[in-house]
Coordinates of C-alpha atoms and ligand atoms in Angstrom, one line a residue:
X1 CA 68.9 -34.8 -38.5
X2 CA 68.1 -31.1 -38.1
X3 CA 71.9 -30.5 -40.7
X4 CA 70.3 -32.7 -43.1
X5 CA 67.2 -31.2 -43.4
X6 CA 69.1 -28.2 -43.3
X7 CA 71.3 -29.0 -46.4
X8 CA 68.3 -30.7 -48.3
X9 CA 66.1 -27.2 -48.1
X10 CA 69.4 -25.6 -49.2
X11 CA 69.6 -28.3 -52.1
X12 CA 65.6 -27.6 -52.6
X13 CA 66.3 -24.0 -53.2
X14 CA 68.9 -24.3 -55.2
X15 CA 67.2 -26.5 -57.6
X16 CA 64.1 -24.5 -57.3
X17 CA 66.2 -21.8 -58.4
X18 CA 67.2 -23.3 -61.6
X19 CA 66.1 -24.4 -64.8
X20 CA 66.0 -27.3 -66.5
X21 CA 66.4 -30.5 -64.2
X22 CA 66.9 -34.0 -65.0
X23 CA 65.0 -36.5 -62.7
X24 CA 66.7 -40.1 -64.3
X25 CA 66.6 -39.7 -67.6
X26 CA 63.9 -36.8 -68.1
X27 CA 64.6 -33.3 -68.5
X28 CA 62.3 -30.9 -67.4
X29 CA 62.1 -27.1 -68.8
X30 CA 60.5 -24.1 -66.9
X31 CA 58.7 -21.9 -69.4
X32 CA 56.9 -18.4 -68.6
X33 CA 54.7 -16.4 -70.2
X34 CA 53.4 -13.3 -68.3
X35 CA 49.6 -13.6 -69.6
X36 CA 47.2 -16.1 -68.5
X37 CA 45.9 -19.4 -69.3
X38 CA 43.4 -19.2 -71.7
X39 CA 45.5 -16.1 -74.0
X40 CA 47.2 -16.9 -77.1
X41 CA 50.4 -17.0 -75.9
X42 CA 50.3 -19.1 -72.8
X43 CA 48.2 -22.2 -75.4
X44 CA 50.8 -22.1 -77.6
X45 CA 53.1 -23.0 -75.0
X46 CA 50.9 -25.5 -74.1
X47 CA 50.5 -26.9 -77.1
X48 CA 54.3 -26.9 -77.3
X49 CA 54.6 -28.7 -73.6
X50 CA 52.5 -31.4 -75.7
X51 CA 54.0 -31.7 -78.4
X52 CA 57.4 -31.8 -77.3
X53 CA 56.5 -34.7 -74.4
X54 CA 55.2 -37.2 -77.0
X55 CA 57.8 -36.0 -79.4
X56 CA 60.8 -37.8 -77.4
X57 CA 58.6 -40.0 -75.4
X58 CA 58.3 -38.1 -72.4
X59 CA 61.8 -37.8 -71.9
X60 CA 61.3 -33.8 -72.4
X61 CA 58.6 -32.3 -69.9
X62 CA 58.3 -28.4 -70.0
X63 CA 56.2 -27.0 -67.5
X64 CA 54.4 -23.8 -68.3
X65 CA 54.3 -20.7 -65.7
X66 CA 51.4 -18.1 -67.0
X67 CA 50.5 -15.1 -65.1
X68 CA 53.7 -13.8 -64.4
X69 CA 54.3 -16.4 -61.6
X70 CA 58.2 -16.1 -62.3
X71 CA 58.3 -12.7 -62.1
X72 CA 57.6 -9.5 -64.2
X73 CA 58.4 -9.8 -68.0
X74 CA 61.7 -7.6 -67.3
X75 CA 62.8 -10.4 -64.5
X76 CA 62.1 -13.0 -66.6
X77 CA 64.0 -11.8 -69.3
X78 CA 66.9 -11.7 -67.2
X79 CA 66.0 -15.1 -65.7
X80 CA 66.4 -16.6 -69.2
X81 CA 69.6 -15.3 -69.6
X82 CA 70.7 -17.0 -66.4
X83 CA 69.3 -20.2 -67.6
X84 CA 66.9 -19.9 -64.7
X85 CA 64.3 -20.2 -66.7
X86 CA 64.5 -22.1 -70.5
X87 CA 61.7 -21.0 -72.7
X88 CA 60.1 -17.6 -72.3
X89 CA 57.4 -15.7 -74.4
X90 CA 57.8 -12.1 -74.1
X91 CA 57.2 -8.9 -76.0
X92 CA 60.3 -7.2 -78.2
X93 CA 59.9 -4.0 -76.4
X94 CA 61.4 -4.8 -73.1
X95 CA 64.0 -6.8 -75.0
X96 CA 64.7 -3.5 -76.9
X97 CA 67.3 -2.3 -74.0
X98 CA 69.3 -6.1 -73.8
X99 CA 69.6 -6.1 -77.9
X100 CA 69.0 -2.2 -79.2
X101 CA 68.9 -3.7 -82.5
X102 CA 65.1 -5.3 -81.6
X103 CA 63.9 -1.5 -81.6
X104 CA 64.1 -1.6 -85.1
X105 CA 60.4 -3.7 -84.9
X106 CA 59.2 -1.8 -81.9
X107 CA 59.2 1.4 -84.1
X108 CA 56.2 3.3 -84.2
X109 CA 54.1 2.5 -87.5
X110 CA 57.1 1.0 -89.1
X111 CA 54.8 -2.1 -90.5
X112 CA 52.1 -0.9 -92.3
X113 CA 50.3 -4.0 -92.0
X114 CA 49.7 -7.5 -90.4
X115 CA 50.9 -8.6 -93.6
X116 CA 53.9 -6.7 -93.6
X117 CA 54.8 -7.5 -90.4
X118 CA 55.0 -11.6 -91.2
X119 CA 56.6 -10.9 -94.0
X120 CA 59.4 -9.3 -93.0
X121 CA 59.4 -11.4 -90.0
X122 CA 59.7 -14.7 -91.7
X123 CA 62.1 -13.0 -94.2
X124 CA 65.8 -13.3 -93.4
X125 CA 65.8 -9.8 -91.1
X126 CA 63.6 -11.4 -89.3
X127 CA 65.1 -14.5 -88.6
X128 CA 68.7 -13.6 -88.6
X129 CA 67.3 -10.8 -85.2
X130 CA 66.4 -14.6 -84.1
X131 CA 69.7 -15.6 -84.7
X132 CA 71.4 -12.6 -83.3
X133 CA 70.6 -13.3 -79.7
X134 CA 72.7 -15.6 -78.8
X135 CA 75.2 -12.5 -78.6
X136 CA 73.2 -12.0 -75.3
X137 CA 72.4 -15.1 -74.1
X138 CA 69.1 -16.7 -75.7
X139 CA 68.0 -18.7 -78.9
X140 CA 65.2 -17.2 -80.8
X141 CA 62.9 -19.7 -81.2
X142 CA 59.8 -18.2 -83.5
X143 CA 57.9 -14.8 -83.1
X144 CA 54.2 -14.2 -82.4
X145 CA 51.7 -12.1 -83.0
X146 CA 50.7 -9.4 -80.6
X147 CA 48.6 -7.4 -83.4
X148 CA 48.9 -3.4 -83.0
X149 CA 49.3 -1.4 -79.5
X150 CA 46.8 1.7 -79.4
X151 CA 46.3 4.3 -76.1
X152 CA 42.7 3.8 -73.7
X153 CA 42.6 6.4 -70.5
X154 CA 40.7 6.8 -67.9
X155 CA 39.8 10.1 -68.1
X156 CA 38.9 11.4 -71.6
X157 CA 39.7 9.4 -75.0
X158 CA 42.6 10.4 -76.9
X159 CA 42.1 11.7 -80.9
X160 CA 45.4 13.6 -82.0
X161 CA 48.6 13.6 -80.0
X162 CA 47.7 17.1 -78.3
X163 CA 45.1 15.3 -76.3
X164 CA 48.1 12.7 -74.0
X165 CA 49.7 16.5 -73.2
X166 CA 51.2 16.0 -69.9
X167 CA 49.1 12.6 -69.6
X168 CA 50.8 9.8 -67.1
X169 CA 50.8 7.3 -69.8
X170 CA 52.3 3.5 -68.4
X171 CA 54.7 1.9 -70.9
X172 CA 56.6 -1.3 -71.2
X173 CA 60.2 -1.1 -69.6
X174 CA 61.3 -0.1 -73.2
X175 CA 63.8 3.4 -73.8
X176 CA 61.8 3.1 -77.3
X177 CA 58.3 2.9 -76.1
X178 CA 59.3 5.6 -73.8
X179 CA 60.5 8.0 -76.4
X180 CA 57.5 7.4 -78.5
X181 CA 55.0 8.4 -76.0
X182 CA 57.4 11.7 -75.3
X183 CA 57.2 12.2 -78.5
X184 CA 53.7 12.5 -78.8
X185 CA 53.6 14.7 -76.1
X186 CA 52.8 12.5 -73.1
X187 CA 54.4 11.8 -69.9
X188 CA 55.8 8.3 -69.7
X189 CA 55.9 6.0 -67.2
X190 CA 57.6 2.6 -67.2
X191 CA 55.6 0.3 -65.0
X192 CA 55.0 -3.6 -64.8
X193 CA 52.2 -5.1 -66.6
X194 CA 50.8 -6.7 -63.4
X195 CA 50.9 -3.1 -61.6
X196 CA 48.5 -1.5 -64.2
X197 CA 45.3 -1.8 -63.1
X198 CA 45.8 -1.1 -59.7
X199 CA 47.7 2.0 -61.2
X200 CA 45.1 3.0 -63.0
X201 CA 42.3 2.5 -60.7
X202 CA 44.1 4.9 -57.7
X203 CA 44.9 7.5 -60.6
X204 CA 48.9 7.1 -60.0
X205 CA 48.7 6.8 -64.3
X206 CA 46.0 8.2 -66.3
X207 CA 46.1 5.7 -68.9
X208 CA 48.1 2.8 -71.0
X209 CA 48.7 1.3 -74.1
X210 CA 48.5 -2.2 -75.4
X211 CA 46.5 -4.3 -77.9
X212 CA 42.5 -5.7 -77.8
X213 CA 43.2 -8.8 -76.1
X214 CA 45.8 -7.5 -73.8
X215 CA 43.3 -4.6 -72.6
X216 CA 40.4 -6.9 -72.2
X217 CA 42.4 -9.9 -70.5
X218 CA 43.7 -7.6 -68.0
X219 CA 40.6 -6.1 -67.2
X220 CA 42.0 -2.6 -67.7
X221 CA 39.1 -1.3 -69.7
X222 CA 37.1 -2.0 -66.5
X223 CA 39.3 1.5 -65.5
X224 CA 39.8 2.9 -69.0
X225 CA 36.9 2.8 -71.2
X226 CA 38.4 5.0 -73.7
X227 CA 40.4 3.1 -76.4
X228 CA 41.6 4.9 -79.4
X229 CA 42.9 2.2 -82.0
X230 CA 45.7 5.1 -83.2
X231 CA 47.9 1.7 -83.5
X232 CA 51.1 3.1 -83.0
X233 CA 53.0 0.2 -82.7
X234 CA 53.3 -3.6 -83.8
X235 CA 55.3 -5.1 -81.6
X236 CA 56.2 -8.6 -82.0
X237 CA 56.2 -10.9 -79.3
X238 CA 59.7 -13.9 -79.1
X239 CA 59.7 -17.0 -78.0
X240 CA 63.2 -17.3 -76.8
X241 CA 65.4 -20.1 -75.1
X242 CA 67.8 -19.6 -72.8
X243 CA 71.4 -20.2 -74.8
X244 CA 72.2 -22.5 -71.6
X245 CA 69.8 -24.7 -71.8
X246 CA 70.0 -24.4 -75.5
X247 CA 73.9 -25.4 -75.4
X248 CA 73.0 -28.6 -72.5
X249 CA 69.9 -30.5 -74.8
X250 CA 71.3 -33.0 -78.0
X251 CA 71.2 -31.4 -81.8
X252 CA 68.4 -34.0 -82.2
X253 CA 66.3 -31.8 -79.1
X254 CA 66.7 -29.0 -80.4
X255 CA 65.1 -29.4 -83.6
X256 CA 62.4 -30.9 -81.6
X257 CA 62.0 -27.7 -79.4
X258 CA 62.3 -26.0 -82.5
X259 CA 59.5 -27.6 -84.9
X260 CA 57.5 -27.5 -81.6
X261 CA 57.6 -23.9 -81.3
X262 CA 56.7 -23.1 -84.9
X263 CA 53.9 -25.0 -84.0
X264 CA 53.4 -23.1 -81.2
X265 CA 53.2 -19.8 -83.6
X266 CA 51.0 -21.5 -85.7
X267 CA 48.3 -21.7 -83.1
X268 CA 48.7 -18.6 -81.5
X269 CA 48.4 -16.9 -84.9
X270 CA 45.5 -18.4 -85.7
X271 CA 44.1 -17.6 -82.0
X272 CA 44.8 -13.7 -82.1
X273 CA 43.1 -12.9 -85.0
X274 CA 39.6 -14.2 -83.3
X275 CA 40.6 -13.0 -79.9
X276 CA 41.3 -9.6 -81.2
X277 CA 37.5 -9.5 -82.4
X278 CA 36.3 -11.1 -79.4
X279 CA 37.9 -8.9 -77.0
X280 CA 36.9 -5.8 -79.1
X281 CA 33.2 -6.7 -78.9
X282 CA 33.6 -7.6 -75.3
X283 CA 35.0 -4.5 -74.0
X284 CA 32.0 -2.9 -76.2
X285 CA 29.4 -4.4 -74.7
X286 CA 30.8 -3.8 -71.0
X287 CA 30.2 0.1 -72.0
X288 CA 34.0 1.0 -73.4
X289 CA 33.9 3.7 -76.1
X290 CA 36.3 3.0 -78.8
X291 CA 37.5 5.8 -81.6
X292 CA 39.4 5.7 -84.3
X293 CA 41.4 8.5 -85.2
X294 CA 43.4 9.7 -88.0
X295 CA 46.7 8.9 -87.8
X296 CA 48.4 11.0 -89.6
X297 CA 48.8 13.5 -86.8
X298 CA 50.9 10.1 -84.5
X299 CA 52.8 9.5 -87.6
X300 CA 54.4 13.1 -88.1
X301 CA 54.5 13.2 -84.1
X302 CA 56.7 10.2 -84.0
X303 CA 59.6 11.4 -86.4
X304 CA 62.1 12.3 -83.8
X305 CA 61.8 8.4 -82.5
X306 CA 62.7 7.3 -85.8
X307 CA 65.9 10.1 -85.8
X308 CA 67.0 8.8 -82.9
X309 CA 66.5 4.8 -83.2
X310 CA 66.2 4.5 -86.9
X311 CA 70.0 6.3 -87.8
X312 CA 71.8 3.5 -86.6
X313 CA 70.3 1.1 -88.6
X314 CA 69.4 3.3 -91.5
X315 CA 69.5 0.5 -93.9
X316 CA 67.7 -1.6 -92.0
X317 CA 64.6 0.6 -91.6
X318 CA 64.7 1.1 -95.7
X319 CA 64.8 -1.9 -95.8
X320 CA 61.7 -3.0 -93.7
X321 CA 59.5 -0.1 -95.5
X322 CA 60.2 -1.3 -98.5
X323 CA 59.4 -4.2 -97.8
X324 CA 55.8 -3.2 -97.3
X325 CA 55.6 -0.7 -100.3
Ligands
GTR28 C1 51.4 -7.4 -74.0 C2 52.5 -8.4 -74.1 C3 53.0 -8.7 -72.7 C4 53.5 -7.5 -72.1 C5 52.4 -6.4 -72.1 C6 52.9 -5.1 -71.4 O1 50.9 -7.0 -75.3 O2 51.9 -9.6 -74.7 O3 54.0 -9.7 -72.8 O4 54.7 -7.0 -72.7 O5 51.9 -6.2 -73.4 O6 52.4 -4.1 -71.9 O7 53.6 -5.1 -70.5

């Protein structure tokens, strides 16, 4: 009795451990998203869960983990790899160091505009980077929209480069995103997104980067109230699929998972652009101070990222700028 319970926790693990399952004939997908229910993100993959389930007649259930439950963006990144997790929504920038090309969109101010952005996204650079990843692993299944990342501190706000001198400044677990804050002068310091706040709070950083609804979601402007919309960087955020579970589901299934997922980008598009007012006037009216400086200063600050990420894929980069002339 005691070896078979023995071998079935084992065997419990072991599934646990992995990602998609078949119980009979359904196939079930694990898909994370570090935000919360409620963000963007996470409804699109709901909306996707939906969609595929009545798509193929329940026969294809994918249960959503927000909030990071799976682990730290980085982790998960990984997991998906492994095929220990199918479907993930994460940001380029930690993607950046799997596939360098990706740093390419994680540039600073290298789209001028939302509008640029999309369309260079939805033109073939964009979706051939989509295509591209199966080189490490994963399918890239649509991108989404994570709007324009701008500095907030604790301490005192931040209007030309000089003022992030020698400033702790938290980044994504991105060499590019790392660079760009050395370049502007500050001090940078890779760091979960779950540890921020708590970071913040005991002084261990003295202040972050990210977009509206990421700063008010979190509850970092609780800690930083000043937010400086310098918008340094659009980063686009993936939807990818693991290239294992990818390779394991019927041609059929995978246009399902696919159509489902540009649904999924559909909604979360439509989402951010009211949730990045919303969380813009919420953060006002809880007493944040928000500045916007010139940004001519960040743009000349950055040029040494660009020498160094930008020369490998020169053509690339003219490419995109042109794009948004
Ligand atoms: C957000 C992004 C998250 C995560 C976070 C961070 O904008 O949606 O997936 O990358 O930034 O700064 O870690």
């Amino acid at each position: 009795m005691k070896k078979f319970l023995v071998i079935l926790l084992v065997a419990v693990l072991v599934i646990g451990a992995m990602g998609m399952s078949k119980k009979g004939n359904t196939i079930i997908l694990k898909a994370a998203d570090d935000h919360h229910k409620g963000y963007s993100t996470v409804e699109g993959l709901y909306l996707m869960a939906k969609l595929v389930n009545l798509w193929t007649d329940g026969r294809i259930q994918i249960q959503v983990y927000p909030g990071a439950v799976l682990g730290s963006e980085k982790e998960t990144i990984e997991q998906t790899q492994m095929g220990i997790i199918d479907i993930n929504r994460v940001s380029v920038a930690p993607m950046t160091s799997l596939y360098p090309k990706l740093s390419v969109f994680a540039l600073p101010y290298i789209f001028k505009s939302r509008e640029h952005m999309w369309k260079v996204l939805e033109s073939n650079i964009g979706q051939n980077m989509l295509l591209e990843l199966k080189k490490v692993g994963l399918i890239g299944l649509a991108y989404m929209d994570s709007g324009a990342r701008s500095f907030y501190t604790v301490k005192k706000p931040i209007l030309s480069p000089a003022d992030l001198k020698g400033l702790k400044i938290r980044t994504q677990k991105s060499p590019v995103m790392m660079d760009m804050v050395k370049a502007m002068g500050g001090r940078p310091v890779p760091m979960a997104f779950e540890e921020v706040y708590s970071a913040l709070q005991t002084g261990v950083i003295d202040g972050a980067e990210n977009n509206p609804p990421s700063y008010y979601e979190t509850r970092h402007y609780e800690v930083a109230k000043y937010y400086s919309l310098d918008e340094h960087a659009m980063v686009p955020e993936i939807l990818v699929m693991s290239l294992k579970t990818w390779n394991a589901l019927s041609s059929q299934d995978r246009q399902i998972i696919k159509m489902a997922a540009i649904a999924a980008q559909e909604l979360q598009r439509k989402l951010w652009l009211k949730d990045e007012q919303t969380a813009l006037e919420k953060v006002k009216e809880a007493g944040c101070k928000i500045y916007h400086p010139d940004k001519e200063a960040f743009i000349k600050a950055v040029q040494p990222v660009y020498k160094k990420y930008a020369s490998k894929y020169m053509d690339l980069v003219k490419e995109i700028q042109e794009m948004g002339e």
